mmCIF file of C-alpha atoms in Angstrom:
data_model
loop_
_atom_site.group_PDB
_atom_site.id
_atom_site.type_symbol
_atom_site.label_atom_id
_atom_site.label_comp_id
_atom_site.label_asym_id
_atom_site.label_seq_id
_atom_site.Cartn_x
_atom_site.Cartn_y
_atom_site.Cartn_z
ATOM 1 C CA UNK X 1 15.024 11.042 42.746
ATOM 2 C CA UNK X 2 15.783 14.128 40.795
ATOM 3 C CA UNK X 3 13.898 17.238 41.781
ATOM 4 C CA UNK X 4 12.152 15.310 44.536
ATOM 5 C CA UNK X 5 11.715 18.401 46.615
ATOM 6 C CA UNK X 6 10.141 20.309 43.789
ATOM 7 C CA UNK X 7 7.718 17.489 43.119
ATOM 8 C CA UNK X 8 6.834 17.150 46.761
ATOM 9 C CA UNK X 9 6.222 20.860 46.982
ATOM 10 C CA UNK X 10 4.004 20.715 43.927
ATOM 11 C CA UNK X 11 1.984 17.759 45.110
ATOM 12 C CA UNK X 12 1.342 19.589 48.342
ATOM 13 C CA UNK X 13 0.336 22.959 46.868
ATOM 14 C CA UNK X 14 -0.555 22.167 43.301
ATOM 15 C CA UNK X 15 0.361 25.697 42.327
ATOM 16 C CA UNK X 16 0.893 26.525 38.697
ATOM 17 C CA UNK X 17 4.185 28.277 39.176
ATOM 18 C CA UNK X 18 5.871 25.263 40.702
ATOM 19 C CA UNK X 19 4.311 23.101 38.059
ATOM 20 C CA UNK X 20 5.704 25.281 35.307
ATOM 21 C CA UNK X 21 9.151 25.288 36.873
ATOM 22 C CA UNK X 22 9.129 21.513 36.822
ATOM 23 C CA UNK X 23 7.845 21.383 33.254
ATOM 24 C CA UNK X 24 10.613 23.704 32.105
ATOM 25 C CA UNK X 25 13.226 21.428 33.599
ATOM 26 C CA UNK X 26 11.873 18.464 31.651
ATOM 27 C CA UNK X 27 11.047 20.063 28.320
ATOM 28 C CA UNK X 28 14.268 18.559 26.963
ATOM 29 C CA UNK X 29 12.431 15.228 26.995
ATOM 30 C CA UNK X 30 9.942 16.457 24.432
ATOM 31 C CA UNK X 31 12.713 17.320 22.011
ATOM 32 C CA UNK X 32 14.233 13.903 22.369
ATOM 33 C CA UNK X 33 10.973 12.012 22.047
ATOM 34 C CA UNK X 34 9.640 13.846 19.011
ATOM 35 C CA UNK X 35 12.888 13.380 17.059
ATOM 36 C CA UNK X 36 11.671 10.139 15.567
ATOM 37 C CA UNK X 37 8.551 11.795 14.233
ATOM 38 C CA UNK X 38 10.199 14.769 12.590
ATOM 39 C CA UNK X 39 10.525 15.101 8.859
ATOM 40 C CA UNK X 40 7.404 13.096 8.154
ATOM 41 C CA UNK X 41 5.323 16.014 7.034
ATOM 42 C CA UNK X 42 4.180 17.110 10.465
ATOM 43 C CA UNK X 43 5.296 20.500 11.723
ATOM 44 C CA UNK X 44 7.917 20.600 14.491
ATOM 45 C CA UNK X 45 5.858 23.186 16.334
ATOM 46 C CA UNK X 46 2.751 21.022 16.323
ATOM 47 C CA UNK X 47 4.622 17.978 17.546
ATOM 48 C CA UNK X 48 6.407 19.980 20.200
ATOM 49 C CA UNK X 49 3.154 21.412 21.474
ATOM 50 C CA UNK X 50 1.549 17.986 21.701
ATOM 51 C CA UNK X 51 4.565 16.696 23.597
ATOM 52 C CA UNK X 52 4.690 19.674 25.898
ATOM 53 C CA UNK X 53 1.014 19.385 26.800
ATOM 54 C CA UNK X 54 1.524 15.720 27.552
ATOM 55 C CA UNK X 55 4.486 16.626 29.731
ATOM 56 C CA UNK X 56 2.380 19.080 31.697
ATOM 57 C CA UNK X 57 -0.263 16.441 32.262
ATOM 58 C CA UNK X 58 2.408 13.994 33.406
ATOM 59 C CA UNK X 59 3.767 16.514 35.887
ATOM 60 C CA UNK X 60 0.280 17.037 37.254
ATOM 61 C CA UNK X 61 -0.286 13.320 37.719
ATOM 62 C CA UNK X 62 3.098 12.315 39.042
ATOM 63 C CA UNK X 63 3.264 10.952 42.582
ATOM 64 C CA UNK X 64 6.765 11.522 43.977
ATOM 65 C CA UNK X 65 6.018 9.211 46.904
ATOM 66 C CA UNK X 66 6.041 6.171 44.645
ATOM 67 C CA UNK X 67 9.797 6.386 44.245
ATOM 68 C CA UNK X 68 10.017 6.307 40.476
ATOM 69 C CA UNK X 69 12.000 8.660 38.325
ATOM 70 C CA UNK X 70 9.790 11.221 36.681
ATOM 71 C CA UNK X 71 11.401 10.795 33.281
ATOM 72 C CA UNK X 72 10.531 7.089 33.257
ATOM 73 C CA UNK X 73 7.011 7.912 34.279
ATOM 74 C CA UNK X 74 6.512 10.671 31.736
ATOM 75 C CA UNK X 75 8.019 9.007 28.673
ATOM 76 C CA UNK X 76 5.105 6.674 27.867
ATOM 77 C CA UNK X 77 2.625 9.494 28.445
ATOM 78 C CA UNK X 78 4.396 11.850 26.070
ATOM 79 C CA UNK X 79 4.997 9.156 23.459
ATOM 80 C CA UNK X 80 1.396 8.055 23.722
ATOM 81 C CA UNK X 81 0.092 11.523 22.983
ATOM 82 C CA UNK X 82 2.411 11.952 20.034
ATOM 83 C CA UNK X 83 1.322 8.644 18.537
ATOM 84 C CA UNK X 84 -2.291 9.499 19.143
ATOM 85 C CA UNK X 85 -1.756 12.809 17.388
ATOM 86 C CA UNK X 86 -0.584 10.973 14.294
ATOM 87 C CA UNK X 87 -3.435 8.537 14.464
ATOM 88 C CA UNK X 88 -6.016 11.247 14.866
ATOM 89 C CA UNK X 89 -4.711 12.880 11.763
ATOM 90 C CA UNK X 90 -5.987 9.692 10.240
ATOM 91 C CA UNK X 91 -3.322 8.922 7.724
ATOM 92 C CA UNK X 92 0.263 8.234 7.013
ATOM 93 C CA UNK X 93 2.073 11.530 7.021
ATOM 94 C CA UNK X 94 4.350 10.302 4.301
ATOM 95 C CA UNK X 95 1.425 10.101 1.955
ATOM 96 C CA UNK X 96 0.844 13.575 0.593
ATOM 97 C CA UNK X 97 -2.321 14.951 2.079
ATOM 98 C CA UNK X 98 -3.702 15.316 -1.402
ATOM 99 C CA UNK X 99 -3.248 11.630 -2.196
ATOM 100 C CA UNK X 100 -4.984 10.795 1.067
ATOM 101 C CA UNK X 101 -8.023 12.757 -0.015
ATOM 102 C CA UNK X 102 -7.982 11.124 -3.425
ATOM 103 C CA UNK X 103 -7.835 7.729 -1.822
ATOM 104 C CA UNK X 104 -10.766 8.352 0.497
ATOM 105 C CA UNK X 105 -12.891 9.942 -2.156
ATOM 106 C CA UNK X 106 -12.228 7.701 -5.112
ATOM 107 C CA UNK X 107 -14.265 4.714 -3.951
ATOM 108 C CA UNK X 108 -17.488 6.640 -3.335
ATOM 109 C CA UNK X 109 -17.011 8.673 -6.529
ATOM 110 C CA UNK X 110 -16.601 5.476 -8.492
ATOM 111 C CA UNK X 111 -19.748 3.980 -6.911
ATOM 112 C CA UNK X 112 -21.688 7.126 -7.607
ATOM 113 C CA UNK X 113 -20.604 7.353 -11.244
ATOM 114 C CA UNK X 114 -21.220 3.647 -11.758
ATOM 115 C CA UNK X 115 -24.842 3.971 -10.793
ATOM 116 C CA UNK X 116 -25.266 7.203 -12.784
ATOM 117 C CA UNK X 117 -23.629 5.874 -15.939
ATOM 118 C CA UNK X 118 -24.818 2.303 -15.654
ATOM 119 C CA UNK X 119 -21.251 1.113 -16.089
ATOM 120 C CA UNK X 120 -17.854 1.617 -14.441
ATOM 121 C CA UNK X 121 -16.355 5.056 -15.022
ATOM 122 C CA UNK X 122 -13.185 5.711 -16.982
ATOM 123 C CA UNK X 123 -10.125 7.385 -15.512
ATOM 124 C CA UNK X 124 -11.106 10.574 -17.346
ATOM 125 C CA UNK X 125 -14.616 10.523 -15.919
ATOM 126 C CA UNK X 126 -13.409 10.020 -12.371
ATOM 127 C CA UNK X 127 -10.823 12.761 -12.831
ATOM 128 C CA UNK X 128 -13.463 15.176 -14.028
ATOM 129 C CA UNK X 129 -15.900 14.294 -11.265
ATOM 130 C CA UNK X 130 -13.225 14.865 -8.649
ATOM 131 C CA UNK X 131 -11.758 17.967 -10.257
ATOM 132 C CA UNK X 132 -8.402 16.224 -10.571
ATOM 133 C CA UNK X 133 -6.033 15.597 -13.439
ATOM 134 C CA UNK X 134 -6.118 12.206 -15.112
ATOM 135 C CA UNK X 135 -2.485 11.823 -14.110
ATOM 136 C CA UNK X 136 -3.429 12.032 -10.464
ATOM 137 C CA UNK X 137 -6.042 9.310 -10.786
ATOM 138 C CA UNK X 138 -3.579 7.233 -12.732
ATOM 139 C CA UNK X 139 -1.045 7.663 -9.963
ATOM 140 C CA UNK X 140 -3.642 6.488 -7.480
ATOM 141 C CA UNK X 141 -4.171 3.357 -9.525
ATOM 142 C CA UNK X 142 -0.449 2.803 -9.904
ATOM 143 C CA UNK X 143 0.119 2.927 -6.180
ATOM 144 C CA UNK X 144 -2.369 1.393 -3.840
ATOM 145 C CA UNK X 145 -4.176 4.624 -3.081
ATOM 146 C CA UNK X 146 -7.020 3.667 -5.376
ATOM 147 C CA UNK X 147 -8.004 0.829 -3.067
ATOM 148 C CA UNK X 148 -9.030 3.188 -0.278
ATOM 149 C CA UNK X 149 -10.224 1.514 2.862
ATOM 150 C CA UNK X 150 -9.581 -2.191 3.112
ATOM 151 C CA UNK X 151 -12.239 -4.709 3.970
ATOM 152 C CA UNK X 152 -12.116 -6.243 7.393
ATOM 153 C CA UNK X 153 -14.805 -8.774 6.855
ATOM 154 C CA UNK X 154 -12.699 -11.565 5.556
ATOM 155 C CA UNK X 155 -12.409 -14.718 7.556
ATOM 156 C CA UNK X 156 -9.076 -16.371 7.307
ATOM 157 C CA UNK X 157 -8.209 -20.013 7.009
ATOM 158 C CA UNK X 158 -8.272 -21.742 10.325
ATOM 159 C CA UNK X 159 -5.583 -24.041 9.089
ATOM 160 C CA UNK X 160 -3.500 -21.212 7.768
ATOM 161 C CA UNK X 161 -0.560 -19.400 9.217
ATOM 162 C CA UNK X 162 -2.340 -18.063 12.278
ATOM 163 C CA UNK X 163 0.392 -15.672 13.217
ATOM 164 C CA UNK X 164 0.377 -14.002 9.844
ATOM 165 C CA UNK X 165 -3.401 -13.725 9.576
ATOM 166 C CA UNK X 166 -3.778 -12.385 13.082
ATOM 167 C CA UNK X 167 -1.053 -9.847 12.494
ATOM 168 C CA UNK X 168 -2.654 -8.699 9.286
ATOM 169 C CA UNK X 169 -6.045 -8.431 10.883
ATOM 170 C CA UNK X 170 -4.646 -6.467 13.744
ATOM 171 C CA UNK X 171 -2.880 -3.979 11.567
ATOM 172 C CA UNK X 172 -5.653 -3.401 9.088
ATOM 173 C CA UNK X 173 -8.249 -2.900 11.772
ATOM 174 C CA UNK X 174 -9.267 0.669 11.590
ATOM 175 C CA UNK X 175 -11.102 3.036 13.825
ATOM 176 C CA UNK X 176 -13.507 5.546 12.349
ATOM 177 C CA UNK X 177 -10.704 7.651 11.038
ATOM 178 C CA UNK X 178 -8.533 5.206 9.168
ATOM 179 C CA UNK X 179 -5.538 3.093 9.903
ATOM 180 C CA UNK X 180 -4.799 2.745 13.576
ATOM 181 C CA UNK X 181 -1.195 3.653 13.574
ATOM 182 C CA UNK X 182 0.606 5.714 10.994
ATOM 183 C CA UNK X 183 3.665 3.483 11.043
ATOM 184 C CA UNK X 184 1.558 0.416 10.383
ATOM 185 C CA UNK X 185 -0.106 2.150 7.487
ATOM 186 C CA UNK X 186 3.227 2.926 5.909
ATOM 187 C CA UNK X 187 4.170 -0.718 6.107
ATOM 188 C CA UNK X 188 0.924 -1.842 4.547
ATOM 189 C CA UNK X 189 1.296 0.775 1.838
ATOM 190 C CA UNK X 190 4.822 -0.390 1.133
ATOM 191 C CA UNK X 191 3.832 -4.020 0.790
ATOM 192 C CA UNK X 192 0.844 -3.125 -1.368
ATOM 193 C CA UNK X 193 2.876 -1.006 -3.732
ATOM 194 C CA UNK X 194 5.263 -3.900 -4.283
ATOM 195 C CA UNK X 195 2.409 -6.200 -5.227
ATOM 196 C CA UNK X 196 1.749 -5.668 -8.864
ATOM 197 C CA UNK X 197 0.792 -8.989 -10.425
ATOM 198 C CA UNK X 198 -0.746 -12.155 -9.094
ATOM 199 C CA UNK X 199 -0.637 -11.091 -5.454
ATOM 200 C CA UNK X 200 -2.224 -7.755 -6.216
ATOM 201 C CA UNK X 201 -5.033 -9.498 -8.064
ATOM 202 C CA UNK X 202 -5.741 -11.912 -5.209
ATOM 203 C CA UNK X 203 -5.399 -9.122 -2.676
ATOM 204 C CA UNK X 204 -7.839 -6.934 -4.550
ATOM 205 C CA UNK X 205 -10.400 -9.682 -4.973
ATOM 206 C CA UNK X 206 -10.226 -10.738 -1.336
ATOM 207 C CA UNK X 207 -9.750 -7.519 0.595
ATOM 208 C CA UNK X 208 -11.174 -4.834 -1.654
ATOM 209 C CA UNK X 209 -13.943 -6.656 -3.530
ATOM 210 C CA UNK X 210 -14.542 -8.999 -0.590
ATOM 211 C CA UNK X 211 -14.825 -12.170 -2.641
ATOM 212 C CA UNK X 212 -14.500 -15.547 -1.019
ATOM 213 C CA UNK X 213 -11.589 -17.843 -1.848
ATOM 214 C CA UNK X 214 -14.062 -20.197 -3.452
ATOM 215 C CA UNK X 215 -15.519 -17.525 -5.711
ATOM 216 C CA UNK X 216 -12.091 -16.440 -6.873
ATOM 217 C CA UNK X 217 -11.046 -20.041 -7.468
ATOM 218 C CA UNK X 218 -14.141 -20.690 -9.573
ATOM 219 C CA UNK X 219 -13.616 -17.521 -11.597
ATOM 220 C CA UNK X 220 -10.054 -18.454 -12.385
ATOM 221 C CA UNK X 221 -10.661 -22.133 -12.887
ATOM 222 C CA UNK X 222 -8.188 -23.167 -10.233
ATOM 223 C CA UNK X 223 -8.549 -25.003 -6.968
ATOM 224 C CA UNK X 224 -9.516 -23.176 -3.819
ATOM 225 C CA UNK X 225 -6.295 -24.522 -2.331
ATOM 226 C CA UNK X 226 -4.333 -22.522 -4.889
ATOM 227 C CA UNK X 227 -6.050 -19.324 -3.799
ATOM 228 C CA UNK X 228 -5.613 -20.243 -0.174
ATOM 229 C CA UNK X 229 -1.893 -20.725 -0.723
ATOM 230 C CA UNK X 230 -1.592 -17.401 -2.513
ATOM 231 C CA UNK X 231 -3.459 -15.645 0.270
ATOM 232 C CA UNK X 232 -1.188 -17.251 2.815
ATOM 233 C CA UNK X 233 1.832 -15.912 0.945
ATOM 234 C CA UNK X 234 0.347 -12.438 0.910
ATOM 235 C CA UNK X 235 -0.258 -12.513 4.636
ATOM 236 C CA UNK X 236 3.254 -13.779 5.211
ATOM 237 C CA UNK X 237 4.576 -10.899 3.163
ATOM 238 C CA UNK X 238 2.778 -8.491 5.476
ATOM 239 C CA UNK X 239 3.894 -10.361 8.557
ATOM 240 C CA UNK X 240 7.508 -10.158 7.397
ATOM 241 C CA UNK X 241 7.281 -6.406 6.992
ATOM 242 C CA UNK X 242 5.348 -5.820 10.169
ATOM 243 C CA UNK X 243 7.820 -7.867 12.156
ATOM 244 C CA UNK X 244 10.498 -5.557 10.871
ATOM 245 C CA UNK P 1 -12.959 5.862 -39.075
ATOM 246 C CA UNK P 2 -10.526 3.399 -37.567
ATOM 247 C CA UNK P 3 -8.076 5.059 -35.242
ATOM 248 C CA UNK P 4 -4.995 3.083 -34.310
ATOM 249 C CA UNK P 5 -2.146 4.171 -32.084
ATOM 250 C CA UNK P 6 1.027 2.219 -31.394
ATOM 251 C CA UNK P 7 3.159 2.400 -28.295
ATOM 252 C CA UNK P 8 6.502 0.608 -28.354
ATOM 253 C CA UNK P 9 8.683 0.011 -25.321
ATOM 254 C CA UNK P 10 11.972 -1.844 -25.225
ATOM 255 C CA UNK P 11 13.365 -2.691 -21.821
ATOM 256 C CA UNK P 12 16.291 -4.557 -20.310
ATOM 257 C CA UNK P 13 15.339 -8.009 -19.097
ATOM 258 C CA UNK P 14 16.200 -7.170 -15.503
ATOM 259 C CA UNK P 15 13.116 -7.746 -13.342
ATOM 260 C CA UNK P 16 13.106 -4.244 -11.890
ATOM 261 C CA UNK P 17 12.190 -2.905 -15.322
ATOM 262 C CA UNK P 18 8.917 -4.778 -15.528
ATOM 263 C CA UNK P 19 7.257 -1.904 -13.759
ATOM 264 C CA UNK P 20 8.182 0.344 -16.683
ATOM 265 C CA UNK P 21 6.036 -1.867 -18.898
ATOM 266 C CA UNK P 22 3.277 -1.853 -16.324
ATOM 267 C CA UNK P 23 3.283 1.948 -16.074
ATOM 268 C CA UNK P 24 3.183 2.325 -19.835
ATOM 269 C CA UNK P 25 0.311 -0.143 -20.047
ATOM 270 C CA UNK P 26 -1.624 1.651 -17.303
ATOM 271 C CA UNK P 27 -1.247 5.018 -18.975
ATOM 272 C CA UNK P 28 -2.113 3.690 -22.438
ATOM 273 C CA UNK P 29 -5.157 1.780 -21.201
ATOM 274 C CA UNK P 30 -6.306 4.921 -19.451
ATOM 275 C CA UNK P 31 -5.971 6.908 -22.691
ATOM 276 C CA UNK P 32 -7.881 4.184 -24.489
ATOM 277 C CA UNK P 33 -10.827 4.902 -22.232
ATOM 278 C CA UNK P 34 -10.938 1.716 -20.172
ATOM 279 C CA UNK P 35 -12.609 1.951 -16.766
ATOM 280 C CA UNK P 36 -10.446 2.301 -13.661
ATOM 281 C CA UNK P 37 -10.687 -1.307 -12.515
ATOM 282 C CA UNK P 38 -9.874 -2.607 -15.964
ATOM 283 C CA UNK P 39 -6.877 -0.271 -16.186
ATOM 284 C CA UNK P 40 -5.616 -1.674 -12.872
ATOM 285 C CA UNK P 41 -6.161 -5.243 -14.058
ATOM 286 C CA UNK P 42 -4.476 -4.675 -17.401
ATOM 287 C CA UNK P 43 -1.485 -3.546 -15.360
ATOM 288 C CA UNK P 44 -1.578 -6.794 -13.398
ATOM 289 C CA UNK P 45 -1.868 -8.875 -16.556
ATOM 290 C CA UNK P 46 1.050 -7.090 -18.207
ATOM 291 C CA UNK P 47 3.196 -7.602 -15.136
ATOM 292 C CA UNK P 48 2.522 -11.319 -15.127
ATOM 293 C CA UNK P 49 2.850 -11.584 -18.894
ATOM 294 C CA UNK P 50 6.295 -9.987 -18.764
ATOM 295 C CA UNK P 51 7.365 -12.641 -16.285
ATOM 296 C CA UNK P 52 5.950 -15.408 -18.458
ATOM 297 C CA UNK P 53 7.827 -14.213 -21.497
ATOM 298 C CA UNK P 54 11.100 -13.265 -19.921
ATOM 299 C CA UNK P 55 11.570 -15.650 -17.086
ATOM 300 C CA UNK P 56 9.362 -18.678 -16.618
ATOM 301 C CA UNK P 57 10.924 -21.822 -17.853
ATOM 302 C CA UNK P 58 14.353 -20.296 -18.272
ATOM 303 C CA UNK P 59 17.358 -20.350 -15.998
ATOM 304 C CA UNK P 60 17.881 -16.649 -16.384
ATOM 305 C CA UNK P 61 15.890 -13.574 -17.278
ATOM 306 C CA UNK P 62 16.204 -12.567 -20.895
ATOM 307 C CA UNK P 63 18.551 -9.730 -21.700
ATOM 308 C CA UNK P 64 16.021 -7.526 -23.460
ATOM 309 C CA UNK P 65 12.408 -7.563 -24.533
ATOM 310 C CA UNK P 66 9.850 -5.405 -26.183
ATOM 311 C CA UNK P 67 6.230 -4.519 -25.582
ATOM 312 C CA UNK P 68 3.940 -3.177 -28.292
ATOM 313 C CA UNK P 69 0.535 -1.782 -27.418
ATOM 314 C CA UNK P 70 -1.882 -1.173 -30.235
ATOM 315 C CA UNK P 71 -4.987 0.769 -29.349
ATOM 316 C CA UNK P 72 -8.000 0.729 -31.591
ATOM 317 C CA UNK P 73 -11.522 2.049 -31.375
ATOM 318 C CA UNK P 74 -12.728 -1.087 -29.697
ATOM 319 C CA UNK P 75 -9.875 -1.920 -27.377
ATOM 320 C CA UNK P 76 -6.208 -2.754 -27.286
ATOM 321 C CA UNK P 77 -3.738 -5.483 -28.138
ATOM 322 C CA UNK P 78 -0.505 -5.954 -26.222
ATOM 323 C CA UNK P 79 2.358 -7.999 -27.566
ATOM 324 C CA UNK P 80 5.318 -8.820 -25.379
ATOM 325 C CA UNK P 81 8.215 -10.286 -27.221
ATOM 326 C CA UNK P 82 11.543 -11.526 -25.957
ATOM 327 C CA UNK P 83 14.667 -12.534 -27.765
ATOM 328 C CA UNK P 84 16.277 -15.890 -27.092
ATOM 329 C CA UNK P 85 19.200 -14.554 -25.181
ATOM 330 C CA UNK P 86 18.815 -15.260 -21.475
ATOM 331 C CA UNK P 87 21.641 -13.915 -19.460
ATOM 332 C CA UNK P 88 20.327 -12.039 -16.434
ATOM 333 C CA UNK P 89 20.638 -14.058 -13.258
ATOM 334 C CA UNK P 90 17.603 -14.851 -11.173
ATOM 335 C CA UNK P 91 18.173 -13.335 -7.799
ATOM 336 C CA UNK P 92 15.529 -10.850 -6.881
ATOM 337 C CA UNK P 93 12.576 -9.828 -4.753
ATOM 338 C CA UNK P 94 10.063 -10.672 -7.480
ATOM 339 C CA UNK P 95 11.296 -14.237 -7.469
ATOM 340 C CA UNK P 96 10.353 -14.644 -3.794
ATOM 341 C CA UNK P 97 6.750 -14.952 -4.838
ATOM 342 C CA UNK P 98 7.354 -16.783 -8.006
ATOM 343 C CA UNK P 99 8.273 -20.448 -7.756
ATOM 344 C CA UNK P 100 5.339 -22.598 -8.768
ATOM 345 C CA UNK P 101 3.223 -19.531 -9.188
ATOM 346 C CA UNK P 102 3.241 -19.772 -12.951
ATOM 347 C CA UNK P 103 -0.105 -21.523 -13.252
ATOM 348 C CA UNK P 104 -1.951 -18.976 -11.168
ATOM 349 C CA UNK P 105 -0.356 -16.141 -13.117
ATOM 350 C CA UNK P 106 -1.553 -17.578 -16.418
ATOM 351 C CA UNK P 107 -5.048 -18.174 -15.029
ATOM 352 C CA UNK P 108 -5.208 -14.588 -13.911
ATOM 353 C CA UNK P 109 -4.030 -13.257 -17.257
ATOM 354 C CA UNK P 110 -6.666 -15.400 -18.962
ATOM 355 C CA UNK P 111 -9.331 -14.154 -16.608
ATOM 356 C CA UNK P 112 -8.496 -10.499 -17.108
ATOM 357 C CA UNK P 113 -7.932 -10.484 -20.837
ATOM 358 C CA UNK P 114 -10.410 -11.375 -23.549
ATOM 359 C CA UNK P 115 -7.862 -13.459 -25.362
ATOM 360 C CA UNK P 116 -4.344 -14.639 -24.662
ATOM 361 C CA UNK P 117 -1.926 -16.516 -26.841
ATOM 362 C CA UNK P 118 1.638 -17.602 -26.241
ATOM 363 C CA UNK P 119 3.991 -18.788 -28.925
ATOM 364 C CA UNK P 120 7.642 -19.516 -29.410
ATOM 365 C CA UNK P 121 9.527 -17.304 -31.804
ATOM 366 C CA UNK P 122 12.078 -18.397 -34.347
ATOM 367 C CA UNK P 123 15.060 -17.139 -32.406
ATOM 368 C CA UNK P 124 14.249 -19.157 -29.303
ATOM 369 C CA UNK P 125 12.270 -16.441 -27.596
ATOM 370 C CA UNK P 126 8.626 -16.133 -26.629
ATOM 371 C CA UNK P 127 5.758 -13.908 -27.612
ATOM 372 C CA UNK P 128 2.572 -13.352 -25.670
ATOM 373 C CA UNK P 129 -0.402 -11.534 -27.151
ATOM 374 C CA UNK P 130 -3.079 -10.054 -24.917
ATOM 375 C CA UNK P 131 -6.314 -8.591 -26.225
ATOM 376 C CA UNK P 132 -8.810 -6.553 -24.282
ATOM 377 C CA UNK P 133 -11.945 -5.149 -25.805
ATOM 378 C CA UNK P 134 -13.480 -2.020 -24.488
ATOM 379 C CA UNK P 135 -17.080 -2.709 -23.612
ATOM 380 C CA UNK P 136 -18.224 0.824 -24.373
#
């Protein structure tokens, strides 16, 4: 094991100086591990700090007696903290922060205006209420940002493509802050932005307006089976992207 | 006083250009004062309508088509009009979702719009007319 003596010395004394010497030797790991997350709108310094802190914690917890290489031990810890950092930021870092705020705020603003006006608000009215340009709101509609948080309360066909449904459910499950994993969000966003016609309509009715397949079928004058098939295709689309 | 505006877009029949029509429709519907959900849905209807006119029932996408949007005080009318020349091969991402989807697409267009009519034109093309009234 590399640096075994150093580690043994540290685990005996737990003194900060030894700890820091070890950390310095392994800082190169942080650079390697954060590479994948650079250029996504998050500052290098922030990422590096998160990684370095995780490295320190790994050094403190490492047991040299177990016989493992420290780098193998530390990698998941460092990666875990970096991923958590992205998740805690609550959003895809590729989405401009501004668009993220629009997306979160638009739903409640729309609800609020709807009850005040007694009808659904126009793009202009929403723009004014949010202090944004109409163009920005239009852009939100054009992409999928206008849909905000997705509904989780849908039950999927039992007879459907279980893999696809389960995958979709898993990746749209959110904690209090938003999508669970920034990479998953980007995938969902990508699929959503490519859905512009029939699939977008079904998606919106099911997962944004929370309508049942039966309700949608009745509205459209088609069979529930038709809606079920369309939904299945949508889920498969997601599954294809998520599987990479 | 009756205020009418006309937006005219002519696009290549290649499927990737459908989104140009959708964007134009979204922006125009927004200017016409439709509510946000209706704007979104008009975009969906236009997307499907473009496919109906340019692709469904043909072996190839048409080479070029045109969309006219007329806005009036009480709403808008969208006409999508293709010529009879179908030369662009079907081989694209959009088509992944498309086979046998035609019926659902038409149902959705009918559900979103207040009125829909499809006719054949003299030169072998198709024309679809979509009308949406503004409830305000």
